[in-house]
XYZ file of C-alpha atoms in Angstrom:
562
model
C 0.190 0.067 0.029
C 1.497 3.497 -1.023
C 0.635 6.788 0.867
C -2.071 7.669 -2.005
C -3.896 4.398 -1.206
C -3.881 5.644 2.607
C -5.281 8.895 1.253
C -7.959 7.020 -0.380
C -8.742 5.122 2.417
C -9.505 8.252 4.746
C -11.171 10.021 1.789
C -9.007 11.958 -0.822
C -11.724 14.347 -2.381
C -14.188 14.538 0.565
C -15.501 17.460 2.707
C -12.146 18.025 4.393
C -10.417 18.301 0.983
C -13.106 20.926 -0.279
C -12.941 22.995 2.969
C -9.080 23.008 3.383
C -8.392 24.123 -0.073
C -11.058 26.239 -0.053
C -9.456 28.290 2.839
C -5.975 28.053 1.860
C -7.014 29.645 -1.517
C -8.774 32.807 -0.412
C -5.565 34.426 1.019
C -3.783 33.777 -2.399
C -6.142 35.944 -3.905
C -4.778 38.976 -1.735
C -1.313 37.598 -2.444
C -1.728 39.205 -6.116
C -2.915 42.501 -3.927
C 0.817 42.868 -2.249
C 2.590 41.809 -5.461
C 1.044 44.673 -7.074
C 0.225 47.301 -4.588
C 2.897 49.415 -5.613
C 0.924 50.591 -8.852
C -1.485 52.547 -6.368
C 0.165 53.405 -3.056
C 3.294 54.599 -5.333
C 1.676 56.316 -7.984
C 2.889 59.990 -9.160
C 0.322 62.437 -9.106
C 0.878 65.634 -11.289
C 3.018 67.852 -9.332
C 5.166 71.272 -9.272
C 6.932 73.477 -7.205
C 5.171 75.429 -4.598
C 4.372 79.021 -4.647
C 7.143 81.292 -3.108
C 6.222 82.783 0.112
C 4.633 86.029 -0.881
C 3.123 84.822 -3.724
C 1.125 82.114 -1.500
C -0.233 84.957 0.705
C -1.923 86.963 -2.039
C -5.281 86.579 -3.276
C -4.288 84.941 -6.465
C -5.964 82.033 -7.820
C -4.156 78.521 -8.007
C -3.903 79.039 -11.745
C -2.451 82.337 -11.436
C 0.170 81.422 -9.016
C 1.027 78.615 -11.114
C 1.471 80.695 -14.098
C 3.835 83.189 -12.288
C 5.832 80.506 -10.394
C 6.315 77.589 -12.456
C 7.812 77.670 -15.995
C 6.824 75.378 -18.957
C 8.641 72.219 -19.763
C 9.310 71.168 -23.615
C 5.782 69.517 -23.733
C 3.883 72.751 -22.547
C 3.288 71.470 -19.092
C 3.959 72.948 -15.833
C 7.725 72.021 -14.937
C 7.827 69.440 -12.350
C 11.013 70.335 -10.579
C 11.748 73.946 -11.441
C 10.321 77.175 -10.620
C 11.267 81.005 -11.128
C 13.937 82.160 -8.946
C 11.251 85.198 -8.574
C 7.642 85.596 -9.336
C 7.351 86.576 -12.721
C 4.156 88.861 -12.149
C 4.267 90.460 -16.005
C 2.525 87.148 -16.788
C -0.358 87.975 -15.516
C -0.192 91.373 -16.917
C -0.046 89.999 -20.575
C -3.362 88.513 -19.574
C -4.696 91.862 -18.125
C -5.061 90.431 -14.822
C -2.596 92.567 -12.963
C -0.389 95.540 -13.272
C 0.895 95.599 -16.785
C 4.747 95.752 -17.472
C 5.782 95.574 -13.984
C 8.736 93.385 -14.645
C 9.217 94.362 -18.579
C 8.746 92.274 -21.554
C 10.240 88.935 -22.137
C 10.025 88.951 -25.637
C 12.690 92.260 -25.109
C 15.267 89.792 -23.567
C 14.147 89.533 -20.099
C 16.746 87.031 -18.381
C 14.828 84.935 -15.961
C 16.673 82.551 -13.476
C 15.477 79.187 -12.413
C 15.771 77.290 -8.825
C 14.694 74.086 -7.319
C 11.496 73.543 -5.447
C 12.925 74.800 -2.337
C 9.443 75.357 -0.541
C 8.278 71.731 -1.782
C 5.779 70.552 -4.122
C 2.031 70.954 -4.638
C 0.120 68.000 -5.979
C -2.973 67.516 -7.841
C -4.801 64.789 -5.791
C -7.770 64.150 -8.324
C -7.232 60.743 -8.767
C -6.077 59.909 -5.238
C -6.198 61.360 -1.903
C -2.561 60.482 -1.181
C 0.319 58.387 -2.045
C 3.546 57.673 -0.570
C 5.075 60.038 -3.376
C 2.866 63.019 -2.198
C 3.439 62.225 1.764
C 7.010 61.807 1.541
C 7.770 63.756 -1.404
C 9.438 61.041 -3.708
C 9.873 63.352 -6.650
C 12.848 64.760 -8.880
C 16.079 64.005 -6.879
C 14.533 61.505 -4.838
C 12.041 59.823 -7.831
C 14.491 56.635 -7.750
C 13.409 55.819 -4.086
C 9.716 54.870 -5.568
C 11.717 52.037 -7.225
C 13.903 51.411 -4.574
C 10.485 50.568 -2.667
C 9.652 47.880 -5.368
C 13.168 46.164 -5.216
C 13.107 46.114 -1.062
C 10.072 44.343 -1.236
C 11.169 41.696 -3.952
C 14.256 41.289 -1.983
C 12.109 40.285 1.049
C 10.509 37.764 -1.234
C 13.666 36.615 -2.231
C 15.031 36.051 1.327
C 11.595 34.683 2.460
C 11.900 32.270 -0.079
C 15.344 30.974 1.253
C 14.233 31.221 5.015
C 11.214 29.677 5.062
C 11.794 26.982 2.724
C 14.360 25.821 4.886
C 12.217 25.957 8.078
C 9.412 24.675 6.214
C 11.005 21.458 5.755
C 12.452 21.359 9.619
C 9.422 22.478 11.513
C 6.429 21.920 8.985
C 3.951 23.358 6.851
C 1.398 24.569 9.139
C 3.193 26.346 11.809
C 5.339 28.223 8.967
C 1.881 28.929 7.392
C 0.647 30.421 10.618
C 3.783 32.730 11.109
C 3.448 33.864 7.503
C -0.269 34.961 8.101
C 0.851 36.862 11.030
C 4.109 38.554 9.627
C 1.991 39.402 6.864
C -0.684 41.177 8.697
C 1.279 42.771 11.280
C 4.132 43.974 8.706
C 1.127 45.715 6.347
C -0.565 46.859 9.101
C 2.819 48.529 9.966
C 3.665 49.807 6.881
C 0.142 51.668 6.493
C 1.230 53.460 9.649
C 4.690 54.240 8.819
C 5.806 57.444 9.463
C 9.119 57.364 7.289
C 9.849 56.075 3.996
C 12.845 53.874 5.621
C 10.089 52.192 7.992
C 7.884 51.862 4.958
C 10.437 49.780 3.036
C 11.341 47.965 6.362
C 7.985 46.625 6.779
C 7.443 46.271 3.040
C 10.537 43.784 3.416
C 8.796 41.844 5.860
C 5.576 41.533 3.429
C 7.927 40.142 0.965
C 9.193 37.728 3.431
C 5.674 36.661 4.314
C 4.464 36.319 0.685
C 6.974 33.786 -0.038
C 6.262 31.828 3.243
C 2.572 32.014 2.218
C 3.007 30.602 -1.315
C 5.265 27.918 -0.277
C 3.441 26.540 2.667
C -0.010 27.345 0.893
C 0.682 25.082 -2.003
C 2.906 22.276 0.129
C -0.727 21.825 2.200
C -2.797 21.765 -0.869
C -0.756 19.231 -2.890
C -0.138 17.000 -0.137
C -3.594 16.416 0.991
C -5.077 15.706 -2.298
C -4.590 12.668 -4.447
C -2.366 12.670 -7.626
C -5.342 12.712 -10.115
C -6.918 16.375 -9.037
C -3.528 17.749 -8.276
C -3.256 19.322 -11.837
C -6.685 20.424 -12.014
C -6.539 21.983 -8.209
C -3.205 23.528 -8.779
C -4.541 25.420 -12.170
C -7.626 26.514 -10.000
C -5.164 27.797 -7.498
C -3.242 29.777 -10.031
C -6.468 31.505 -11.418
C -7.297 32.566 -7.635
C -3.985 34.630 -8.072
C -5.650 36.144 -11.571
C -8.856 36.947 -9.625
C -6.571 38.711 -6.698
C -5.498 41.026 -9.546
C -8.710 42.247 -10.488
C -9.803 42.296 -6.592
C -6.995 44.754 -6.338
C -8.111 47.299 -8.786
C -12.028 47.157 -7.308
C -10.282 47.743 -4.005
C -8.045 50.538 -5.095
C -10.812 52.292 -6.944
C -13.136 52.793 -3.545
C -9.882 53.232 -1.368
C -7.998 56.249 -2.683
C -5.716 56.483 0.125
C -2.441 54.665 0.330
C -2.707 54.091 4.127
C -6.471 52.745 3.983
C -5.633 50.735 0.920
C -2.607 49.160 2.545
C -4.683 48.440 5.618
C -7.557 46.805 3.495
C -5.157 44.326 2.063
C -3.152 43.643 5.190
C -6.162 43.018 7.975
C -7.733 40.228 6.359
C -4.503 38.402 7.064
C -5.497 38.566 10.880
C -8.374 36.749 10.024
C -6.426 34.171 8.247
C -4.181 33.798 10.811
C -7.307 33.000 13.220
C -8.898 30.373 10.817
C -5.789 28.788 10.039
C -5.333 27.043 13.357
C -8.075 24.710 11.941
C -5.567 23.352 9.341
C -4.053 19.898 9.851
C -0.316 19.299 9.145
C 0.624 17.298 6.355
C 0.427 13.746 7.256
C 3.480 12.980 4.356
C 5.512 15.347 6.209
C 4.975 13.956 9.627
C 5.706 10.782 8.389
C 9.012 11.782 6.816
C 9.880 13.835 9.869
C 9.830 10.650 12.033
C 6.285 11.562 13.707
C 4.328 8.613 12.665
C 1.828 8.916 15.865
C 1.144 12.725 15.067
C 0.565 11.392 11.464
C -1.832 8.717 12.158
C -3.885 10.731 14.461
C -4.139 13.693 11.757
C -5.390 10.760 9.142
C -8.099 9.441 11.438
C -9.074 13.385 12.033
C -9.376 13.706 8.612
C -11.213 10.297 8.051
C -13.481 11.342 10.699
C -14.391 14.838 9.055
C -14.954 12.480 5.789
C -17.425 10.297 7.375
C -15.063 7.339 7.128
C -14.403 7.182 10.760
C -14.128 3.342 10.667
C -11.506 3.368 7.786
C -9.529 5.758 9.614
C -9.105 3.662 12.625
C -7.684 0.868 10.647
C -4.401 3.020 9.763
C -1.594 2.068 12.383
C 2.191 3.180 12.423
C 3.362 0.014 10.742
C 0.892 0.651 7.598
C 2.148 4.230 7.664
C 5.617 3.421 7.609
C 5.412 0.653 4.913
C 3.594 3.305 2.933
C 6.422 5.843 3.222
C 9.054 3.530 2.216
C 7.500 3.014 -1.272
C 7.449 6.834 -1.750
C 10.764 7.841 -0.664
C 12.443 4.895 -2.318
C 13.740 7.284 -5.165
C 14.955 10.262 -2.787
C 18.041 8.407 -1.817
C 21.528 9.983 -2.545
C 22.953 13.546 -1.590
C 22.837 16.453 -4.374
C 23.450 20.077 -4.449
C 23.103 22.691 -6.679
C 26.861 22.374 -7.983
C 25.621 19.133 -9.694
C 23.423 21.470 -11.855
C 26.564 22.748 -13.750
C 29.171 19.506 -13.486
C 27.887 18.035 -16.783
C 27.914 19.541 -20.232
C 24.022 19.002 -21.143
C 23.166 19.619 -17.769
C 24.897 22.860 -17.703
C 23.899 24.258 -21.086
C 20.217 23.315 -19.682
C 20.599 25.329 -16.550
C 22.065 28.171 -18.105
C 19.174 28.216 -20.648
C 16.477 27.887 -18.111
C 17.970 30.362 -15.886
C 17.866 33.203 -18.826
C 14.368 31.930 -19.883
C 13.181 32.295 -15.739
C 14.949 35.747 -15.425
C 13.836 36.918 -18.523
C 10.336 36.025 -17.716
C 9.953 37.847 -14.409
C 12.245 40.685 -15.546
C 9.817 41.743 -18.259
C 6.668 40.893 -16.535
C 7.377 42.904 -13.494
C 8.706 45.806 -15.801
C 5.310 45.802 -17.464
C 2.957 45.262 -14.657
C 4.597 47.737 -12.229
C 4.509 50.894 -14.443
C 0.989 51.494 -15.385
C 1.061 55.192 -15.340
C 3.278 55.138 -18.557
C 0.566 54.280 -20.893
C -1.325 57.181 -20.076
C -4.619 55.186 -19.143
C -6.719 54.952 -16.100
C -4.393 52.748 -13.701
C -7.585 50.847 -12.579
C -8.979 49.979 -15.883
C -5.438 48.878 -17.252
C -4.804 46.604 -13.914
C -8.253 45.009 -14.476
C -7.077 44.314 -17.981
C -3.562 43.183 -17.229
C -5.345 40.761 -14.744
C -7.957 39.747 -17.039
C -5.505 38.902 -19.755
C -4.051 36.101 -17.977
C -7.109 33.886 -18.222
C -7.078 33.382 -21.966
C -3.035 33.419 -22.016
C -3.115 30.403 -19.705
C -5.536 28.485 -21.617
C -3.678 29.017 -24.711
C -0.501 28.192 -23.716
C -1.787 25.066 -21.673
C -3.352 23.777 -25.314
C -0.020 24.740 -27.130
C 2.077 22.785 -24.933
C -0.177 19.803 -25.257
C -0.303 19.827 -29.005
C 2.641 21.717 -30.114
C 5.045 20.918 -27.510
C 7.062 22.696 -24.892
C 10.051 24.302 -26.390
C 8.059 26.017 -29.268
C 5.370 27.221 -26.789
C 8.374 28.744 -24.489
C 10.281 30.244 -26.979
C 7.356 31.745 -28.922
C 5.800 33.072 -25.853
C 9.032 34.680 -24.950
C 9.910 36.184 -28.489
C 6.336 37.423 -28.944
C 6.449 39.308 -25.778
C 9.714 40.739 -26.408
C 8.539 41.553 -30.181
C 5.509 43.459 -28.734
C 7.410 45.331 -26.430
C 9.778 46.583 -28.578
C 7.193 47.710 -31.203
C 5.776 49.899 -28.300
C 8.900 51.742 -28.654
C 8.090 53.031 -32.234
C 4.307 53.826 -31.426
C 3.607 57.464 -30.699
C 2.726 58.252 -27.170
C -0.425 59.681 -28.051
C -1.429 56.584 -29.789
C -2.712 55.385 -26.073
C -5.259 52.601 -27.430
C -2.278 50.979 -29.512
C 0.448 51.036 -26.871
C -2.057 49.865 -24.561
C -3.169 47.045 -26.674
C 0.504 46.152 -27.424
C 1.566 46.006 -23.642
C -1.784 43.495 -22.886
C -0.613 41.225 -25.437
C 3.075 41.502 -24.149
C 1.918 40.955 -20.357
C -0.228 38.025 -21.641
C 2.613 36.263 -23.290
C 4.898 36.481 -20.027
C 2.156 35.344 -18.053
C 1.852 32.390 -20.387
C 5.520 32.029 -20.203
C 5.353 31.659 -16.676
C 2.696 28.970 -16.863
C 5.073 27.146 -19.462
C 8.033 27.097 -17.601
C 6.996 25.778 -14.431
C 6.128 22.599 -16.038
C 8.840 22.586 -18.657
C 11.513 23.033 -16.073
C 10.464 20.183 -14.076
C 10.287 17.599 -16.951
C 13.677 18.708 -17.775
C 15.545 18.038 -14.475
C 16.138 14.701 -13.262
C 14.152 13.172 -10.303
C 17.335 12.978 -8.033
C 17.798 16.960 -8.421
C 14.547 18.451 -9.292
C 13.831 20.257 -6.383
C 17.329 21.733 -6.422
C 16.910 22.626 -10.140
C 13.693 24.288 -9.306
C 14.806 26.294 -6.392
C 17.706 27.742 -8.625
C 15.645 28.840 -11.329
C 13.038 30.240 -8.922
C 15.778 32.389 -7.543
C 16.551 33.696 -11.174
C 13.139 34.800 -11.356
C 12.990 37.000 -8.210
C 16.511 38.428 -9.101
C 14.878 39.429 -12.311
C 12.046 40.785 -10.338
C 14.193 42.778 -8.024
C 16.004 44.201 -11.269
C 13.057 45.000 -13.232
C 11.992 48.054 -11.129
C 15.362 49.959 -11.234
C 15.821 49.623 -14.798
C 13.050 51.977 -15.368
C 15.205 54.449 -13.682
C 17.645 54.701 -16.956
C 14.360 56.061 -18.773
C 15.646 59.464 -17.205
C 18.342 59.514 -19.286
C 17.473 57.778 -22.175
C 13.626 57.530 -22.618
C 13.689 54.193 -24.964
C 16.242 52.275 -23.235
C 14.082 50.610 -20.447
C 11.856 49.515 -23.032
C 14.669 48.160 -25.335
C 16.086 46.350 -22.279
C 12.542 44.820 -21.596
C 11.770 43.884 -25.181
C 15.389 42.228 -25.806
C 15.513 40.159 -22.853
C 12.537 37.729 -23.686
C 13.760 37.587 -27.101
C 17.386 36.525 -26.350
C 16.098 34.222 -23.782
C 12.916 32.685 -26.215
C 16.282 31.914 -28.562
C 18.188 30.308 -25.570
C 14.766 28.263 -24.872
C 15.124 26.679 -28.619
C 18.450 24.948 -27.332
C 16.358 23.194 -24.589
C 15.379 19.327 -25.361
C 11.515 18.725 -26.141
C 9.717 16.732 -23.507
C 6.313 16.505 -24.896
C 5.372 12.695 -24.594
C 9.145 12.047 -23.516
C 9.770 10.123 -20.313
C 10.848 11.881 -17.422
C 14.308 11.496 -16.531
C 15.706 9.700 -13.488
C 19.300 10.503 -13.057
C 21.685 12.940 -14.413
C 23.111 10.269 -16.863
C 19.740 10.066 -18.339
C 19.940 13.768 -19.043
C 23.269 13.202 -20.634
C 22.119 10.632 -22.599
C 18.886 12.200 -23.772
C 18.680 13.293 -27.432
C 17.098 16.641 -28.403
C 13.606 15.803 -29.810
C 13.492 12.343 -28.401
C 9.631 11.817 -28.758
C 9.055 8.325 -26.875
C 5.837 7.599 -25.266
C 5.378 7.632 -21.369
C 4.588 4.476 -19.658
C 1.255 4.645 -17.367
C 3.853 5.012 -14.203
C 5.642 7.992 -15.804
C 2.283 9.694 -16.518
C 1.827 9.123 -12.818
C 5.129 10.671 -11.788
C 4.522 13.718 -14.420
C 1.249 14.590 -12.321
C 3.375 14.524 -9.098
C 5.742 16.510 -10.773
C 3.467 19.318 -12.129
C 2.011 19.367 -8.261
C 5.493 19.650 -6.814
C 6.235 22.530 -9.454
C 3.487 24.359 -7.977
C 4.863 24.506 -4.406
C 7.913 26.171 -5.961
C 5.788 29.281 -7.084
C 6.580 31.127 -4.120
């Protein structure tokens, strides 16, 4: 009897699994809210230098003060970072609203001096009541701090993956999930009440760490309590919960325009998740592997009772459990490290190509998804569109992988994404509809690329080192997400350079993906030697046993989504 048979005995798709998966999936929706929260809490409102003290005390209207205080930029809009060194009263005289000729005629060669915004900035808050930009004046010389905030958050995601990944294997999925819920709730709440940008970044780093713990342990608890035959379906549905979360964020942000209240709105629910998560059962698989068979048996009997199979559950004992786990762990013997990913020629090439695929996919994805204002369209609308496009994108790439193959699907999604980003550089900024449509196609292709590389990578790496391989490429993805916001700063020097990098990276990695072997219909490799002997494009038919192993692989890949 294998562990899967024991799970069937206590009820593998009963009331417990339905409630268990549902309660675990609800927080996944708000994970997207924290990932993309920067789009709204750090939105840059229209701004310009505040008026001189003698002008602000006058009886002039805001429009008149703006006219005599702030020069126009090359686009004919009020300059965001400079003002006149002295008020230009004559500009009012030219419109007949003040004493004519007080400062002379500028057309006669009047020399005008400019200065920085020494008295601060004024913001047009018609779209939002406040953002971290307006509260802490992260504009002009400090504008790079906006991107730094998102980079710090992604750094927390990276550190959290390393920390929680190790701790969950040692102390269990349930307790680490509880800690992650609490950390997210506390860090998010503290971020909302931050009195400085430094404190805000510190607490956002905590949110990033919590997000990794949430993702890793949520998917672990889901896949380890459901049977192989439904893991792919449940995993797909869980992925769509994240997609729905992107739509929920746009809805919440539309009605909550203050960044502090918005941060609270997406953080406080985690206190509720923390409270009800005490009901969660620890993974019996982990308990058995961790030499706690007595607790594993009690947990299985509790699940059997919940599913109305109390008598079947009482038949389970420690001996039966140990026998089942021997079979499940039979292929896990041996000690391997990340270095084994680079020791042999084909493994080395494969790992380098997959690293490029993961890094560029994440890099370009967050480069597009985290800069919605540049399209000149309502950010609430484009957030909904960007979230909704993931639904058809994932359906199309799933069909493509099944009928065309993994390699052309992976390569094609990346190349098309890169081409659309590069074409967008050639479209004039006033063609907002065309620019938005191209960006939506590109973002959809990158979402499809993510969907593909999770499965493709797991099929390429051999069983004995699959988790190490997935851990490595996942780290590459997080590194790409950290770098993406900082590339936007290059646009201050060369406006088209960020777009060139965001578009070029997926194209180059799409070409690199061509050098990966096709895995559609091929048997899963078990050893590094299998990989070295595998011919590119081999298409031998899978055995029924390998089909089951592949389904287990797909489930394990979902756990690496953190």
